[in-house]
Short mmCIF file of C-alpha atoms in Angstrom, two decimals:
data_model
loop_
_atom_site.label_atom_id
_atom_site.label_comp_id
_atom_site.label_asym_id
_atom_site.label_seq_id
_atom_site.Cartn_x
_atom_site.Cartn_y
_atom_site.Cartn_z
CA MET A 1 -54.00 162.38 -22.97
CA SER A 2 -54.98 161.90 -19.32
CA THR A 3 -58.61 161.06 -18.66
CA LYS A 4 -60.31 163.61 -16.40
CA VAL A 5 -62.41 162.12 -13.61
CA PHE A 6 -64.90 164.41 -11.87
CA GLY A 7 -68.25 164.60 -10.14
CA HIS A 8 -70.84 167.35 -9.89
CA LYS A 9 -70.53 171.08 -9.29
CA ALA A 10 -70.44 172.20 -5.64
CA PRO A 11 -68.43 169.07 -4.75
CA ASP A 12 -69.31 167.26 -1.55
CA THR A 13 -67.29 164.41 -0.07
CA ASP A 14 -68.49 161.79 -2.57
CA SER A 15 -67.84 164.08 -5.56
CA THR A 16 -64.37 164.78 -4.15
CA GLY A 17 -63.26 161.39 -2.86
CA SER A 18 -64.69 159.22 -5.62
CA PRO A 19 -62.82 161.01 -8.45
CA ILE A 20 -59.61 160.61 -6.44
CA ALA A 21 -60.25 156.90 -5.90
CA TRP A 22 -61.28 156.14 -9.47
CA ALA A 23 -58.40 158.10 -11.02
CA TRP A 24 -56.04 156.04 -8.84
CA TYR A 25 -57.68 152.81 -10.02
CA LEU A 26 -57.55 153.75 -13.70
CA SER A 27 -53.94 154.91 -13.52
CA GLU A 28 -52.39 152.36 -11.16
CA VAL A 29 -54.44 149.22 -11.87
CA LYS A 30 -55.87 149.56 -15.37
CA GLY A 31 -52.87 151.42 -16.83
CA ILE A 32 -55.03 154.29 -18.14
CA PRO A 33 -53.56 157.70 -17.26
CA ALA A 34 -56.24 159.57 -15.29
CA THR A 35 -56.45 162.77 -13.26
CA PRO A 36 -59.04 163.61 -10.59
CA CYS A 37 -60.67 167.03 -10.96
CA LEU A 38 -63.20 169.14 -9.08
CA LEU A 39 -65.86 171.45 -10.50
CA GLY A 40 -65.50 173.95 -7.67
CA GLU A 41 -64.12 174.27 -4.16
CA PRO A 42 -64.87 171.23 -1.99
CA ASN A 43 -67.15 171.78 0.97
CA THR A 44 -65.71 171.87 4.48
CA GLU A 45 -66.23 168.17 5.11
CA ALA A 46 -64.60 167.20 1.81
CA ALA A 47 -61.68 169.54 2.54
CA PHE A 48 -61.26 167.85 5.93
CA VAL A 49 -61.24 164.41 4.28
CA ILE A 50 -58.48 165.48 1.87
CA GLN A 51 -56.38 166.78 4.75
CA HIS A 52 -57.15 163.89 7.12
CA TRP A 53 -56.03 161.21 4.66
CA GLY A 54 -53.04 163.16 3.33
CA LEU A 55 -54.42 163.41 -0.21
CA ASP A 56 -53.56 165.97 -2.86
CA LYS A 57 -56.39 168.38 -3.58
CA PRO A 58 -57.52 167.77 -7.18
CA GLU A 59 -57.27 170.52 -9.75
CA ILE A 60 -60.37 172.70 -10.00
CA ILE A 61 -61.64 173.07 -13.57
CA SER A 62 -64.46 175.19 -14.94
CA ASP A 63 -65.02 173.45 -18.27
CA VAL A 64 -63.78 170.71 -20.58
CA ALA A 65 -62.47 171.01 -24.12
CA GLU A 66 -63.80 169.28 -27.19
CA GLY A 67 -62.47 165.74 -27.33
CA ASP A 68 -61.28 165.61 -23.70
CA LYS A 69 -61.64 162.08 -22.36
CA VAL A 70 -63.73 162.21 -19.20
CA VAL A 71 -65.23 159.88 -16.61
CA ILE A 72 -68.27 161.26 -14.78
CA VAL A 73 -68.96 160.06 -11.25
CA ASP A 74 -71.70 160.80 -8.69
CA THR A 75 -74.01 162.45 -11.25
CA ASN A 76 -75.39 162.03 -14.74
CA ASN A 77 -77.20 165.37 -14.85
CA PRO A 78 -75.90 167.86 -17.47
CA ALA A 79 -77.05 170.77 -15.27
CA GLU A 80 -74.44 169.71 -12.69
CA LEU A 81 -71.61 169.36 -15.21
CA PRO A 82 -69.43 171.72 -17.30
CA ALA A 83 -71.12 173.60 -20.12
CA GLY A 84 -69.00 171.80 -22.73
CA ILE A 85 -69.65 168.29 -21.44
CA ASN A 86 -71.41 167.08 -24.60
CA SER A 87 -68.43 168.04 -26.75
CA ALA A 88 -66.09 165.99 -24.57
CA ASP A 89 -65.44 162.30 -25.08
CA ILE A 90 -67.36 160.72 -22.18
CA VAL A 91 -65.95 157.22 -21.72
CA GLN A 92 -67.61 156.13 -18.46
CA ILE A 93 -70.30 157.08 -15.94
CA ILE A 94 -70.49 155.70 -12.39
CA ASP A 95 -73.45 156.96 -10.41
CA HIS A 96 -76.09 156.20 -7.77
CA HIS A 97 -78.69 158.81 -8.75
CA LYS A 98 -81.71 158.50 -11.00
CA LEU A 99 -81.17 158.80 -14.75
CA ALA A 100 -81.52 162.46 -15.73
CA GLY A 101 -80.97 162.28 -19.48
CA GLY A 102 -79.39 164.85 -21.78
CA LEU A 103 -75.81 163.64 -22.02
CA GLU A 104 -74.43 162.84 -25.47
CA THR A 105 -71.53 160.47 -26.10
CA LYS A 106 -69.24 159.82 -29.05
CA GLY A 107 -70.07 156.12 -28.99
CA PRO A 108 -71.08 153.28 -26.66
CA ILE A 109 -69.69 153.78 -23.16
CA ASP A 110 -69.35 151.94 -19.88
CA ILE A 111 -72.18 152.97 -17.53
CA THR A 112 -72.69 151.65 -13.99
CA MET A 113 -75.67 152.96 -12.05
CA ARG A 114 -76.81 151.15 -8.93
CA PRO A 115 -79.40 151.91 -6.21
CA LEU A 116 -76.86 152.40 -3.45
CA ALA A 117 -76.25 155.35 -1.13
CA CYS A 118 -72.78 156.19 -2.38
CA THR A 119 -70.69 156.16 -5.55
CA ALA A 120 -67.71 154.86 -3.59
CA THR A 121 -69.68 151.72 -2.70
CA ILE A 122 -70.12 151.01 -6.40
CA MET A 123 -66.42 151.62 -7.01
CA TYR A 124 -65.48 149.21 -4.24
CA ASP A 125 -67.46 146.51 -6.06
CA LEU A 126 -66.00 147.39 -9.46
CA MET A 127 -62.45 147.27 -8.10
CA GLY A 128 -62.99 143.78 -6.68
CA ASP A 129 -59.82 142.16 -5.35
CA ASP A 130 -57.78 145.09 -6.62
CA ILE A 131 -58.99 147.15 -3.66
CA ALA A 132 -56.26 145.36 -1.69
CA LYS A 133 -53.68 147.27 -3.76
CA ALA A 134 -55.12 150.65 -2.81
CA PRO A 135 -53.05 152.82 -0.48
CA LYS A 136 -54.43 153.91 2.86
CA GLY A 137 -55.49 157.33 1.56
CA ILE A 138 -57.60 155.88 -1.25
CA LYS A 139 -59.35 153.44 1.08
CA GLY A 140 -59.83 156.26 3.58
CA ALA A 141 -61.37 158.51 0.96
CA MET A 142 -63.83 155.77 -0.03
CA LEU A 143 -64.70 155.08 3.61
CA SER A 144 -65.30 158.79 4.17
CA CYS A 145 -67.53 159.04 1.09
CA ILE A 146 -69.80 156.29 2.41
CA ILE A 147 -69.96 157.76 5.91
CA SER A 148 -70.87 161.12 4.40
CA ASP A 149 -73.51 159.96 1.93
CA THR A 150 -75.19 157.67 4.47
CA LEU A 151 -74.87 160.22 7.31
CA GLU A 152 -73.25 157.41 9.31
CA PHE A 153 -76.08 155.04 8.29
CA ARG A 154 -78.84 157.46 9.36
CA SER A 155 -79.92 158.34 5.83
CA PRO A 156 -82.86 156.33 4.39
CA THR A 157 -80.77 155.83 1.25
CA THR A 158 -78.43 153.54 3.21
CA THR A 159 -78.44 149.90 2.11
CA ASP A 160 -77.07 146.86 3.88
CA HIS A 161 -74.37 146.73 1.23
CA ASP A 162 -73.26 150.31 1.88
CA ARG A 163 -72.94 149.46 5.56
CA ALA A 164 -71.04 146.23 4.85
CA VAL A 165 -68.53 147.95 2.54
CA CYS A 166 -68.07 150.80 5.02
CA GLU A 167 -67.42 148.37 7.85
CA ALA A 168 -65.00 146.32 5.73
CA LEU A 169 -62.97 149.43 4.85
CA ALA A 170 -62.98 150.63 8.45
CA LYS A 171 -61.78 147.24 9.69
CA ASP A 172 -59.04 147.14 7.06
CA LEU A 173 -57.86 150.62 8.10
CA GLY A 174 -58.32 150.12 11.84
CA VAL A 175 -60.69 153.08 11.99
CA ASP A 176 -63.63 153.61 14.34
CA ILE A 177 -66.54 154.70 12.12
CA GLY A 178 -68.23 156.73 14.86
CA ASP A 179 -65.06 158.64 15.66
CA LEU A 180 -64.33 159.49 12.03
CA ALA A 181 -67.97 160.44 11.41
CA ALA A 182 -67.94 162.82 14.37
CA LYS A 183 -64.85 164.59 13.02
CA MET A 184 -66.32 164.79 9.52
CA PHE A 185 -69.67 166.14 10.71
CA GLU A 186 -67.92 168.68 12.92
CA ALA A 187 -66.00 169.92 9.89
CA LYS A 188 -69.21 170.02 7.82
CA SER A 189 -70.99 172.02 10.51
CA ASP A 190 -68.46 174.86 10.56
CA VAL A 191 -69.97 177.24 8.01
CA SER A 192 -68.91 180.49 9.70
CA GLU A 193 -66.55 181.50 6.90
CA PHE A 194 -69.10 181.14 4.11
CA SER A 195 -71.33 183.85 2.67
CA ASP A 196 -75.08 183.33 2.44
CA ALA A 197 -74.84 182.77 -1.31
CA GLU A 198 -72.08 180.19 -0.83
CA LEU A 199 -74.19 178.32 1.73
CA LEU A 200 -77.20 178.28 -0.59
CA ARG A 201 -75.09 176.77 -3.37
CA MET A 202 -72.83 174.56 -1.24
CA ASP A 203 -74.78 171.31 -1.53
CA SER A 204 -77.52 171.90 -4.05
CA LYS A 205 -79.21 170.44 -7.11
CA GLU A 206 -81.36 172.07 -9.77
CA TYR A 207 -84.78 170.48 -10.17
CA ALA A 208 -87.96 171.47 -12.05
CA VAL A 209 -91.51 170.86 -10.80
CA GLU A 210 -94.36 171.53 -13.21
CA GLY A 211 -92.26 174.06 -15.11
CA THR A 212 -90.99 175.84 -11.99
CA LYS A 213 -87.23 175.63 -11.57
CA PHE A 214 -85.80 175.19 -8.07
CA ARG A 215 -82.33 175.10 -6.59
CA VAL A 216 -82.81 172.51 -3.86
CA SER A 217 -80.17 173.13 -1.19
CA VAL A 218 -79.36 170.93 1.80
CA LEU A 219 -77.07 171.79 4.70
CA GLU A 220 -76.31 168.74 6.82
CA THR A 221 -75.04 169.70 10.27
CA THR A 222 -74.75 168.68 13.89
CA ALA A 223 -75.14 172.35 14.83
CA PRO A 224 -78.29 173.59 13.06
CA LYS A 225 -78.49 176.70 15.26
CA MET A 226 -75.37 178.04 13.56
CA VAL A 227 -77.24 178.08 10.26
CA LEU A 228 -80.70 178.98 11.55
CA ASP A 229 -79.33 182.03 13.37
CA ARG A 230 -78.67 183.34 9.85
CA LYS A 231 -82.11 182.50 8.44
CA ALA A 232 -83.16 186.13 7.82
CA SER A 233 -80.09 186.92 5.74
CA LEU A 234 -80.22 183.53 4.02
CA MET A 235 -83.81 184.10 2.94
CA ALA A 236 -82.97 187.63 1.78
CA SER A 237 -80.16 186.19 -0.36
CA MET A 238 -82.39 183.60 -2.03
CA THR A 239 -83.77 186.13 -4.54
CA ASP A 240 -80.33 187.12 -5.81
CA VAL A 241 -79.07 183.53 -5.96
CA ALA A 242 -82.18 182.41 -7.84
CA ARG A 243 -81.82 185.24 -10.36
CA GLU A 244 -78.10 184.65 -10.88
CA ASP A 245 -78.58 180.89 -11.30
CA GLY A 246 -81.58 181.11 -13.61
CA VAL A 247 -84.04 179.39 -11.30
CA ASP A 248 -87.36 180.54 -9.87
CA GLN A 249 -86.72 179.78 -6.21
CA VAL A 250 -84.13 178.42 -3.79
CA LEU A 251 -85.38 175.81 -1.34
CA LEU A 252 -83.17 175.39 1.74
CA PHE A 253 -83.39 172.40 4.10
CA VAL A 254 -81.18 172.45 7.21
CA VAL A 255 -80.73 168.78 8.13
CA ASP A 256 -80.07 168.08 11.82
CA ILE A 257 -77.99 164.90 11.61
CA LEU A 258 -78.24 163.98 15.30
CA ASN A 259 -81.98 164.62 15.74
CA GLU A 260 -82.79 163.20 12.29
CA GLU A 261 -85.00 166.03 11.07
CA ALA A 262 -84.89 168.93 8.64
CA THR A 263 -85.86 172.57 9.10
CA PHE A 264 -87.31 173.99 5.86
CA LEU A 265 -86.97 177.78 5.44
CA ILE A 266 -90.20 179.45 4.23
CA PRO A 267 -89.44 182.86 2.67
CA ASN A 268 -92.68 183.33 0.71
CA ASP A 269 -96.08 181.90 -0.26
CA LEU A 270 -94.65 179.77 -3.10
CA VAL A 271 -92.37 177.90 -0.71
CA LYS A 272 -95.19 177.68 1.83
CA THR A 273 -97.29 175.92 -0.80
CA VAL A 274 -94.42 173.56 -1.60
CA ALA A 275 -94.08 172.67 2.10
CA GLU A 276 -97.79 172.05 2.53
CA LYS A 277 -98.34 170.12 -0.71
CA SER A 278 -95.10 168.15 -0.62
CA PHE A 279 -94.76 167.24 3.05
CA GLY A 280 -98.24 167.75 4.48
CA ALA A 281 -96.76 170.39 6.75
CA THR A 282 -98.70 173.06 8.62
CA VAL A 283 -96.78 176.30 8.12
CA SER A 284 -97.31 179.14 10.59
CA GLY A 285 -93.99 181.00 10.39
CA ASP A 286 -90.82 181.29 8.35
CA THR A 287 -89.62 177.76 9.14
CA VAL A 288 -91.18 174.34 9.45
CA VAL A 289 -89.61 171.23 10.99
CA LEU A 290 -89.92 168.00 8.99
CA PRO A 291 -89.29 165.00 11.30
CA GLY A 292 -87.37 162.14 9.73
CA VAL A 293 -86.49 164.05 6.56
CA MET A 294 -82.77 163.51 5.90
CA SER A 295 -82.30 162.75 2.22
CA ARG A 296 -82.68 165.10 -0.72
CA LYS A 297 -82.46 162.17 -3.14
CA LYS A 298 -85.01 159.89 -1.52
CA GLN A 299 -87.27 162.13 0.60
CA ILE A 300 -87.08 165.71 -0.64
CA ILE A 301 -86.88 165.90 -4.44
CA PRO A 302 -89.29 162.99 -5.12
CA SER A 303 -91.85 164.66 -2.83
CA LEU A 304 -91.79 168.16 -4.34
CA LYS A 305 -95.20 169.33 -5.54
CA LEU A 306 -96.90 172.62 -6.34
#
């Protein structure tokens, strides 16, 4: 039985590239048959990374069966995983997020959680000298994951170690980090083909504050106008998305990568209160700009208050 390796729903670059890299490592180095999987269509940046490095797109799965051997990467939150995850045989977790709780395992497992910006950075360390055996595409996927999760070192989650690993991979591959980042961010910024509902779910996490359930959505882009031109329809779609997903409200932050700020959409009084209580913002319209806010993990979710 092949071990399934996957990250969270609504896969971004890290939840696409890291399963590919770790499945390669398990199969080719450790001799454990493993298959990378995705829990949905990859976002535009992740799709670009797959194409750019000549990788095979992993199989998309909607659930896991009882007893399936699985490795979970880039999350440990049951809300971001298949409904049947606790009936599967979870053998390993590799993650860089806070401990969410709620996962059940068949026995003791291998867990690695480190305060780094990217899962691929952790994997680089775990692979050790074996990283030299990795083909160009695997190294490229890992490099791309780190560029994405650190927003080319702009994100406050970036550590010196993330930067060092990224630079080591880039040097090994003969890649200019700035050039690759520009191509990745350009791909991420092209959201013209996506519906409002798809955009609201594209890069999102479920999070509860004082009993109120939110879908916290982030769109990272070098062209925020492309998204903000759609703000009226996006805000109108929030009600349907919230109802369909079983949450009370969708919070959307449009992160301007180049200007290092986020525009928070304010569709109603509840979200206005969140903006004022959480970020000390003065809200006078249907958007508010939050200077320096780039990271959902470090700056947005920990700040949320009612």
